Structure formats: structure tokens, C-alpha cells
PDB file of C-alpha atoms and ligand atoms in Angstrom:
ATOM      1  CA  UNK A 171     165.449  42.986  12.139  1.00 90.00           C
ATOM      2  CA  UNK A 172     164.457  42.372  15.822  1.00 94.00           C
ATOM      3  CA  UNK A 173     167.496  41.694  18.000  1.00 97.00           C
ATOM      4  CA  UNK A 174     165.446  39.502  20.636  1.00 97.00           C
ATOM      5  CA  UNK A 175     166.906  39.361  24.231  1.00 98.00           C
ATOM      6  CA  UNK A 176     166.117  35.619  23.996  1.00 97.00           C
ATOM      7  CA  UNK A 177     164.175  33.283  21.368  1.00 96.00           C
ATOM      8  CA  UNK A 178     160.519  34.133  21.557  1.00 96.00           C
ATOM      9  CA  UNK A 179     158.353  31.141  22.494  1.00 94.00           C
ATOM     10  CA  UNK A 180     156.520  29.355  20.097  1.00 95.00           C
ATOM     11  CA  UNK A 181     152.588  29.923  19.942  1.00 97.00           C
ATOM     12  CA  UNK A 182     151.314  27.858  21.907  1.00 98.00           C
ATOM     13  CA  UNK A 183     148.456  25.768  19.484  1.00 98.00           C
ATOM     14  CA  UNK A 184     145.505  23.390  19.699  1.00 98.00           C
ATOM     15  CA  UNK A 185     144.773  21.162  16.932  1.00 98.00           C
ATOM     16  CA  UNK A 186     142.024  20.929  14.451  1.00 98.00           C
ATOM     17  CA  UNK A 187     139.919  18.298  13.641  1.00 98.00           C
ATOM     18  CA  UNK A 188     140.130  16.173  10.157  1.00 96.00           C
ATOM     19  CA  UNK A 189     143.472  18.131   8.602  1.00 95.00           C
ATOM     20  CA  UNK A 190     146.948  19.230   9.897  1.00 97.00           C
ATOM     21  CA  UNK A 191     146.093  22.639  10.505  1.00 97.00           C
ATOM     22  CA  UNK A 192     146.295  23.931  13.939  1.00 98.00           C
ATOM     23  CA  UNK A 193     144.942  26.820  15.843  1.00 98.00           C
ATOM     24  CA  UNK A 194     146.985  29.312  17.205  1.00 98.00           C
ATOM     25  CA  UNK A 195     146.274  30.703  20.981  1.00 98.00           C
ATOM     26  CA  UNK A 196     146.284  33.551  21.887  1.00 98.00           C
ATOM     27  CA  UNK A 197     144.638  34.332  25.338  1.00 98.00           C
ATOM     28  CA  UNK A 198     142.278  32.198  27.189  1.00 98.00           C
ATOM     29  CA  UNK A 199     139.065  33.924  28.911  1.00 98.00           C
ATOM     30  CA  UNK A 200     136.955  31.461  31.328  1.00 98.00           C
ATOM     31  CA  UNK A 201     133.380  32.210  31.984  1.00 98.00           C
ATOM     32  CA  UNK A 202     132.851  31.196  36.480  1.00 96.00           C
ATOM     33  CA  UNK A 203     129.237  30.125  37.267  1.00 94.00           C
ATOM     34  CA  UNK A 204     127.578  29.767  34.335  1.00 96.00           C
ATOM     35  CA  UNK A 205     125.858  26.648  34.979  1.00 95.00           C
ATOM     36  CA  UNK A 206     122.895  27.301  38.158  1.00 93.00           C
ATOM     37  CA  UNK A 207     123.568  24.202  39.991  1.00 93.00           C
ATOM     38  CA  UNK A 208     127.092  24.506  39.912  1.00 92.00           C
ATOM     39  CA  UNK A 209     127.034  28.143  41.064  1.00 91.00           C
ATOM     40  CA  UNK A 210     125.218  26.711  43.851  1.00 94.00           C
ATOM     41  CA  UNK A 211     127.812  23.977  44.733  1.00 94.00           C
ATOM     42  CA  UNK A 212     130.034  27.121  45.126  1.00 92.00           C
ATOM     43  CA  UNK A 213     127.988  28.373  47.531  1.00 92.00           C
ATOM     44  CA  UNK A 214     126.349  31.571  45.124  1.00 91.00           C
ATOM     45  CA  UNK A 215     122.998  32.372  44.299  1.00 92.00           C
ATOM     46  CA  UNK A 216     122.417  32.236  40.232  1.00 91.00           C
ATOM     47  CA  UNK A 217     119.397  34.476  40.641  1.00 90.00           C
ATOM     48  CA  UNK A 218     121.038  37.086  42.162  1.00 86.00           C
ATOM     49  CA  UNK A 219     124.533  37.201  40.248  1.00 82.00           C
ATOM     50  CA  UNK A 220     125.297  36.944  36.446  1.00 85.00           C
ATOM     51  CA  UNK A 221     128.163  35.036  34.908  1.00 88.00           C
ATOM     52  CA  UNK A 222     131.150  36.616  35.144  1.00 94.00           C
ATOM     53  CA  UNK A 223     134.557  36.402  33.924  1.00 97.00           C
ATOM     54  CA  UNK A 224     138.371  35.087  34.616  1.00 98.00           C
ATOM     55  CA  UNK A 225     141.686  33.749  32.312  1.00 98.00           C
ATOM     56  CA  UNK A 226     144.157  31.844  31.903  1.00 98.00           C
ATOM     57  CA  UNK A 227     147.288  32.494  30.197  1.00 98.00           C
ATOM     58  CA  UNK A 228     147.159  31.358  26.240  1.00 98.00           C
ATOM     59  CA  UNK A 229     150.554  28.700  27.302  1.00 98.00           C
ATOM     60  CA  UNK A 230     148.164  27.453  30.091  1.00 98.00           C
ATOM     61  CA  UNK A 231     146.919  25.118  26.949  1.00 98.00           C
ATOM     62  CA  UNK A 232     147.629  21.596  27.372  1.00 98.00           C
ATOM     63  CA  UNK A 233     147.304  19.809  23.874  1.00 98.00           C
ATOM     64  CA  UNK A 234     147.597  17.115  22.013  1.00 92.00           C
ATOM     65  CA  UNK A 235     147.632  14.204  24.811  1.00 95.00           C
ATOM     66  CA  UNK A 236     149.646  15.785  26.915  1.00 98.00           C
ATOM     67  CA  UNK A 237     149.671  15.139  30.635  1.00 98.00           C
ATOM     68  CA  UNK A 238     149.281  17.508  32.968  1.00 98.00           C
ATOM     69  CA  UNK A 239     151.735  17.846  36.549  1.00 98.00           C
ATOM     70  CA  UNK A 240     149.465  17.937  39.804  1.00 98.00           C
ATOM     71  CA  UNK A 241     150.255  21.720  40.427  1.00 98.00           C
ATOM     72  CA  UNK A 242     152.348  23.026  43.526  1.00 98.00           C
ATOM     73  CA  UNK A 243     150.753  24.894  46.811  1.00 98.00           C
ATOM     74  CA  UNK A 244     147.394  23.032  46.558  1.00 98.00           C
ATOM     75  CA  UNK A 245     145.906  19.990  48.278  1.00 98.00           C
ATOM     76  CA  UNK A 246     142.519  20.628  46.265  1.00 98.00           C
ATOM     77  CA  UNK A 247     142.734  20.345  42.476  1.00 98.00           C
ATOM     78  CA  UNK A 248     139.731  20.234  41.205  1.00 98.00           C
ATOM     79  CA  UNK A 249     138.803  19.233  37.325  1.00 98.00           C
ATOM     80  CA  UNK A 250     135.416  20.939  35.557  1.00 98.00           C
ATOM     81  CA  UNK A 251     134.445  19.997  32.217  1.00 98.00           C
ATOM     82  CA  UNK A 252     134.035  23.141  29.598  1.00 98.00           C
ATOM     83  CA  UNK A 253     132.960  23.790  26.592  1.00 98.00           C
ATOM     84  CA  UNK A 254     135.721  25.793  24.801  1.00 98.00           C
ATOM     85  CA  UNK A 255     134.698  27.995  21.894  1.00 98.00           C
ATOM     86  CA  UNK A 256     137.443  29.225  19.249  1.00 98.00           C
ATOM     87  CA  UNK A 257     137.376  32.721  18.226  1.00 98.00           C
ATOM     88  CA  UNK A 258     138.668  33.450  14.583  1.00 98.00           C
ATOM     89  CA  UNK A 259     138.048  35.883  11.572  1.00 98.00           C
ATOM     90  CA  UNK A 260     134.503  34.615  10.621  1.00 96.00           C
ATOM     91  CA  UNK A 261     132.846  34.482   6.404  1.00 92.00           C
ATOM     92  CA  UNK A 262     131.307  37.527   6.674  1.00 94.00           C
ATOM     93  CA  UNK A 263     134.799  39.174   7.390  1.00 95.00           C
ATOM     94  CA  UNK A 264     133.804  39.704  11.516  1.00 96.00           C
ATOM     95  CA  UNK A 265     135.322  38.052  14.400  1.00 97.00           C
ATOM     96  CA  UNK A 266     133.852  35.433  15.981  1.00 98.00           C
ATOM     97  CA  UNK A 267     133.019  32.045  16.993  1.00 98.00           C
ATOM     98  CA  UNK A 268     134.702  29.465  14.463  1.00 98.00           C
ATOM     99  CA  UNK A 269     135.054  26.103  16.200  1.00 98.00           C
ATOM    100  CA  UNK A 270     134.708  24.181  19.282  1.00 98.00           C
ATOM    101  CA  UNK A 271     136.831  22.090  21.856  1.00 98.00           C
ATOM    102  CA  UNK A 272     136.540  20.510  25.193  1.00 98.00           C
ATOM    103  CA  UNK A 273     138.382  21.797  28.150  1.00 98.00           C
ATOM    104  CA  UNK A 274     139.411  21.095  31.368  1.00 98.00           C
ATOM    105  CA  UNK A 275     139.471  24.335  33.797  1.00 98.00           C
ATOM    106  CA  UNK A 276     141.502  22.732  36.519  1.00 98.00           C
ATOM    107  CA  UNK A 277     141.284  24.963  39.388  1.00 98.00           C
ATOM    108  CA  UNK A 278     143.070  24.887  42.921  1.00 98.00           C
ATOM    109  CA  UNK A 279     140.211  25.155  44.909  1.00 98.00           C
ATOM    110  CA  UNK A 280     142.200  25.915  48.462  1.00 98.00           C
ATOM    111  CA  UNK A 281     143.135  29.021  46.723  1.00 98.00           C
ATOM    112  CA  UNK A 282     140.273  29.833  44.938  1.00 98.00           C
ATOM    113  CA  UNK A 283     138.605  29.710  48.634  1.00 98.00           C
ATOM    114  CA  UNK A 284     141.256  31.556  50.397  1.00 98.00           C
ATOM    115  CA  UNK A 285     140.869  34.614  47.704  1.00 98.00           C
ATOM    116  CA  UNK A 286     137.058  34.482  47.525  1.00 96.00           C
ATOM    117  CA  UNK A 287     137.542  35.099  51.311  1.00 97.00           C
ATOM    118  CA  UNK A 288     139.945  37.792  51.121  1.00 98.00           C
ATOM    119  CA  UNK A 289     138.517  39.143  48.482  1.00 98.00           C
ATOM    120  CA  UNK A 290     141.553  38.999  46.151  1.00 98.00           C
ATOM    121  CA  UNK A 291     141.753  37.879  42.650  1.00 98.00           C
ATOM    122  CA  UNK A 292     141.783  34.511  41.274  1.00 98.00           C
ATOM    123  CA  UNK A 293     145.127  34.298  39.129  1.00 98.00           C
ATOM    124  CA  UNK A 294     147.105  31.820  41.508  1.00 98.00           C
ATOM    125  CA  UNK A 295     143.794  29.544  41.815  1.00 98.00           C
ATOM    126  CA  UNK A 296     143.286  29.377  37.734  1.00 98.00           C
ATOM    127  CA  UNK A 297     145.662  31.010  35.971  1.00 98.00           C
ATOM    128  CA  UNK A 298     148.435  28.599  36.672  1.00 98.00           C
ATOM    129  CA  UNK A 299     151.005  26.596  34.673  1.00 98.00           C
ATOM    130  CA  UNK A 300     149.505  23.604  33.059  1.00 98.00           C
ATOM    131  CA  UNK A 301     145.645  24.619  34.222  1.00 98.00           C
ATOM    132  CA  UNK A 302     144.217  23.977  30.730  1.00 98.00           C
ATOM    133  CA  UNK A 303     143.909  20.913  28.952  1.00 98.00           C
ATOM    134  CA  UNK A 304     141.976  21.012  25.765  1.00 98.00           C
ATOM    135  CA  UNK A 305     141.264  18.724  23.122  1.00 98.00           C
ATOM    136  CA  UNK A 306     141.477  19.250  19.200  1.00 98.00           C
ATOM    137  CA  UNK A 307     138.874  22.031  17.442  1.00 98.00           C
ATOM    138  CA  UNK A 308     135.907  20.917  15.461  1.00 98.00           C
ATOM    139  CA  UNK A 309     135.730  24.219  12.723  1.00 98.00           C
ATOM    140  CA  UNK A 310     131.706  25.365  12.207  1.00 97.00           C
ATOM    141  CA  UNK A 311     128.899  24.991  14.247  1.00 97.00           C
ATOM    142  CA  UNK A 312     128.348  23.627  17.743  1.00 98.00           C
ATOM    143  CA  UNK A 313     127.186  20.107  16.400  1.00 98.00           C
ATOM    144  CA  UNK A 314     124.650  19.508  19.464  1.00 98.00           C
ATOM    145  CA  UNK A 315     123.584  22.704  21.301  1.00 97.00           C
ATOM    146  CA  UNK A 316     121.747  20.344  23.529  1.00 97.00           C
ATOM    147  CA  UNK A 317     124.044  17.606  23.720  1.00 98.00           C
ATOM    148  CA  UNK A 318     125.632  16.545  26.444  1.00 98.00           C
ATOM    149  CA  UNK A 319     128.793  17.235  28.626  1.00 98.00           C
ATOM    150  CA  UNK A 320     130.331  14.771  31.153  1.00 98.00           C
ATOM    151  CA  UNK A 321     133.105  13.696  32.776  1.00 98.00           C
ATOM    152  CA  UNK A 322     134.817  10.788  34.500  1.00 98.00           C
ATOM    153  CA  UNK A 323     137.563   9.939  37.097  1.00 98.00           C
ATOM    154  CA  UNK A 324     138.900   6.775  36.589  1.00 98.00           C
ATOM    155  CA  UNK A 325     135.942   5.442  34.639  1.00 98.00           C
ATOM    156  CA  UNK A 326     133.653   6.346  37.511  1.00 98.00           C
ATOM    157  CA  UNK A 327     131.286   9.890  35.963  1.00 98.00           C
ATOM    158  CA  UNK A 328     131.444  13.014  38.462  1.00 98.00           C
ATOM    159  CA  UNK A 329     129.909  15.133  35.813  1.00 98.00           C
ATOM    160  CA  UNK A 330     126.305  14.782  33.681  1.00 98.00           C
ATOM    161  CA  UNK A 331     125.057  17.815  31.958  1.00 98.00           C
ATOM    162  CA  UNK A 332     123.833  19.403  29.127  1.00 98.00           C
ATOM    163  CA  UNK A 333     124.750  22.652  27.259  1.00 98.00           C
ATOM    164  CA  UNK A 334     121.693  23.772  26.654  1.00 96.00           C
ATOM    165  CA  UNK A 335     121.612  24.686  30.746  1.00 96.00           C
ATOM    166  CA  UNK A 336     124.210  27.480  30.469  1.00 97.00           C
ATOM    167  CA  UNK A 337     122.732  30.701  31.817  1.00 96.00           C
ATOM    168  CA  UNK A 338     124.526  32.761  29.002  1.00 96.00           C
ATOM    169  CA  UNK A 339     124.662  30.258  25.991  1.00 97.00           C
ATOM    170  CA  UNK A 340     128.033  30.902  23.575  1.00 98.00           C
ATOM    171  CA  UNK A 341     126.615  33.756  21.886  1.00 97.00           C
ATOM    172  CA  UNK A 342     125.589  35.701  24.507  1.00 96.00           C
ATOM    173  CA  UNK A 343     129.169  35.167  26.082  1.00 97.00           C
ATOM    174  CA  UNK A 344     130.794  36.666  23.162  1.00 97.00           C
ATOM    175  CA  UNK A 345     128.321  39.585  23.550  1.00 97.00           C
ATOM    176  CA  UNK A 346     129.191  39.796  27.139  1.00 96.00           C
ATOM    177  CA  UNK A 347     133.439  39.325  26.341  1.00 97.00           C
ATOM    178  CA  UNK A 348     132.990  41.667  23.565  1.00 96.00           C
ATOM    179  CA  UNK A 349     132.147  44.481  25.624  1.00 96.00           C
ATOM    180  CA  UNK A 350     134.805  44.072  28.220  1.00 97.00           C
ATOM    181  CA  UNK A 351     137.683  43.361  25.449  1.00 97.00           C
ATOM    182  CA  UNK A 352     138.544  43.383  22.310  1.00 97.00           C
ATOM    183  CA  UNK A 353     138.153  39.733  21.099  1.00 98.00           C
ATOM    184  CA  UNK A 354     140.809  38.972  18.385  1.00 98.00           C
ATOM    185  CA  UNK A 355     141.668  35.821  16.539  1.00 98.00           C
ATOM    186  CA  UNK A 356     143.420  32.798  18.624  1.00 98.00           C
ATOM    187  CA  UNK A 357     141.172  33.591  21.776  1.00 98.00           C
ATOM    188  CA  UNK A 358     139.403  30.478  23.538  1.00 98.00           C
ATOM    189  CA  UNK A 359     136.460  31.170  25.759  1.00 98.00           C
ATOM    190  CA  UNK A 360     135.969  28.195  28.760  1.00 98.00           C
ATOM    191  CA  UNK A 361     132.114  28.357  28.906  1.00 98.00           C
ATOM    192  CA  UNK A 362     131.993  27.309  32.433  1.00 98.00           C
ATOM    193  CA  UNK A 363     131.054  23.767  34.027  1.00 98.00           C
ATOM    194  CA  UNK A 364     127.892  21.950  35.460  1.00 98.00           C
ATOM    195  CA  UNK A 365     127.771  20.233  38.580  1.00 97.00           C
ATOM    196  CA  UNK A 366     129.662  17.869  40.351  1.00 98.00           C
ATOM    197  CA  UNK A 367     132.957  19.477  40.420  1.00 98.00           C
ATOM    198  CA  UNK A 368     135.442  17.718  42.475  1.00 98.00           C
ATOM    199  CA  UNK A 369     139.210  16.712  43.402  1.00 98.00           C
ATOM    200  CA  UNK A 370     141.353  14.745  41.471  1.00 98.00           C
ATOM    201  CA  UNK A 371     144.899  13.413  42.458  1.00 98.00           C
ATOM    202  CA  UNK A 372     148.118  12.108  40.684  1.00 98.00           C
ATOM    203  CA  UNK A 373     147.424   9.062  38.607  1.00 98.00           C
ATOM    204  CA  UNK A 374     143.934  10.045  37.990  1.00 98.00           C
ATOM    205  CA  UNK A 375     142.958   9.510  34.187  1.00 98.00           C
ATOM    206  CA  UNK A 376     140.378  12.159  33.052  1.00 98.00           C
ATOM    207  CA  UNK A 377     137.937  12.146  30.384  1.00 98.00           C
ATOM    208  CA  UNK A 378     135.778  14.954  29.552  1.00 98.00           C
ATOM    209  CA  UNK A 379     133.100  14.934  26.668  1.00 98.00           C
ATOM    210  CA  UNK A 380     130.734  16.748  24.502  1.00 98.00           C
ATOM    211  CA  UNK A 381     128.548  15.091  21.931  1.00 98.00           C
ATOM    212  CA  UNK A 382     129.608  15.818  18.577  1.00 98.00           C
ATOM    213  CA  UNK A 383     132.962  17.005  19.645  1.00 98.00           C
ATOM    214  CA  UNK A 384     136.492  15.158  19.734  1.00 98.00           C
ATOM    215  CA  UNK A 385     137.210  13.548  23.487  1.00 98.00           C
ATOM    216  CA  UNK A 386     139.330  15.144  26.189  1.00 98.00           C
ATOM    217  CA  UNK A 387     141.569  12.448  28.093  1.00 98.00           C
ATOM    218  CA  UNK A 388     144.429  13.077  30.319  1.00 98.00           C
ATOM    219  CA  UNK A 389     146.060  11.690  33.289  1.00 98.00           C
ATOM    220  CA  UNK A 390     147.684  13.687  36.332  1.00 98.00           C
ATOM    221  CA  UNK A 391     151.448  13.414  36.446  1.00 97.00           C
ATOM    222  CA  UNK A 392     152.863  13.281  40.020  1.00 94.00           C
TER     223      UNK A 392
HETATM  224 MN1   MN B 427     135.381  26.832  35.106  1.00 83.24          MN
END
């Protein structure tokens, strides 16, 4: 038997919709710029660049109503609403897509800006303690593939899309993660945000939604 140096942690888990069941995490891969008008709030050109990828560590997760702390070394944290699709061990015995969530990929944009400049990676602006809230997983299929995707700030909305305006829709994301790494059940895929990203600050309450799919809501500890 293992002699462990200290206690492994626990998995850190989402839960799913209409049971007691929960999803176990594994590693969380974020798609940046897949929406064209937010790629062009960030200054890029979606006709010249594809979607491309980032993570987050898999204890990044923030579940089950839990609140957030407004991370250290930024003045800039910034929410954008995701779509979150759950990979698992598909029916036909593959691995796949096998629910869906919505996220929050909170982002320090100072840092995020400072690297983009340097040219450095993104880790510190993303990958950070606490970056990921996420709501419970609806198992199956997307319910609206067209529906819609928002969030709020303290009841006021900042975002308005649709999911039907991703550049790579969820499939063609797997494709596109599939070939860089070897997907494996417990991975969660941010599909990137739409427009109207912005900064948020302690106290703020947060609401994200996707038709179809359970509610996102979190507040910003101090
Ligand atoms: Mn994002």
C-alpha cells in the first residue's frame, strides 16, 4: 500500500443535475477568443487568428455556491461567461462530450496584458486559485445550441450572446483539443465568452446563464 508523504487531496467535483452524483475533475482546458466580437474587444483580429487554447488547474473549480476571494496582485478582475462542456466515457464506448455547465473564466486582466506584451504565458492571469466558478452539469445534449448566454453584475447585464456565434462550436473544439492532448474523462472545456467582458470588485454578486442549463451565481469575497 502507498505510504503517501501527506493525505492526497480530494477530487475536486462539480455536481450533476437531478441526482446526487457528481462529476469528478480532472483538468480544465479554456478555449481564448472564440467569440469575434470579443476577440475584438481584446484588441485581435478573428479573421486572421483561430481560437486557441489555455487551462486552469482541475482545483481552480469553484462549486456548489461557493464564493470566490477577489484574487491577490490584480486591480483588474475581470468575469466572462462560458459555456463549459464535460468530457466523459460516451455510449458508444469513446470519449467525449457528456454534459454541460456554466462557467465563469475570471481572468486578471493587468496580467493577462502585461504577458500578452512580453510575450509570456498566461498561467498567473488564468490559471489562478479560485479562477473557476462553475455551476452543476446537465448529462446529454446541449439543450439550446442557439440559446442564449448572459451575464449580470449586480442585476445590471454586461453580457448578451448566443452560442450559436462561437467560431469553433463544441464539437469542433474537441476536434481541435483532441489533437493537442489526450482528452480523458473528468476534463471541462471553457468554450470561451462573447462580448462585454469587464471588471468586477468585492461584493459584486454574479450571475451567468445559458438557456436550458442550471444558473451560475456567486458573489466576490473581499
Ligand atoms: Mn475565457
Amino acid at each position: 500500500m502507498t505510504q503517501w508523504l501527506f493525505p492526497p487531496r480530494a477530487v475536486p467535483s462539480l455536481p450533476i443535475t437531478g441526482g446526487d452524483r457528481r462529476f469528478p475533475v480532472r483538468r480544465i482546458l479554456c478555449v481564448g477568443q472564440n467569440y469575434a466580437a470579443h476577440a475584438r474587444e481584446m484588441g485581435s483580429d478573428p479573421d486572421k487568428q483561430t481560437p486557441f487554447f489555455f487551462s486552469k488547474p482541475g482545483d481552480a473549480i469553484v462549486a456548489d455556491g461557493q464564493d470566490p476571494a477577489y484574487p491577490s496582485a490584480t486591480d483588474n478582475l475581470h468575469y466572462e461567461a462560458e459555456l463549459v462542456a464535460a468530457i466523459g466515457p460516451t455510449p458508444d464506448g469513446g470519449i467525449g462530450i457528456v454534459g454541460w455547465a456554466v462557467g465563469c473564466d475570471l481572468t486578471r486582466r493587468d496580467l493577462q496584458a502585461e504577458a500578452k506584451k512580453a510575450g509570456r504565458p498566461w498561467d498567473a492571469a488564468k490559471g489562478f486559485d479560485q479562477s473557476a466558478p462553475c455551476g452543476a452539469i446537465t448529462l446529454g445534449a446541449l439543450p439550446h445550441p442557439a440559446g442564449a448566454i448572459g451575464l449580470s453584475v449586480n442585476g445590471e447585464t454586461k453580457q448578451a450572446g448566443t452560442l450559436d456565434d462561437m467560431i469553433l462550436n463544441p464539437d469542433r473544439i474537441v476536434e481541435a483539443a483532441g489533437a493537442l492532448w489526450t482528452l480523458q474523462p473528468g476534463d471541462l472545456i471553457f468554450t470561451g465568452t462573447p462580448s462585454g467582458v469587464g471588471p468586477v470588485r468585492p461584493g459584486d454578486r454574479i450571475v451567468v446563464t445559458i438557456d436550458g442549463l442550471e444558473t451560475l451565481s456567486f458573489e466576490i469575497k473581499p
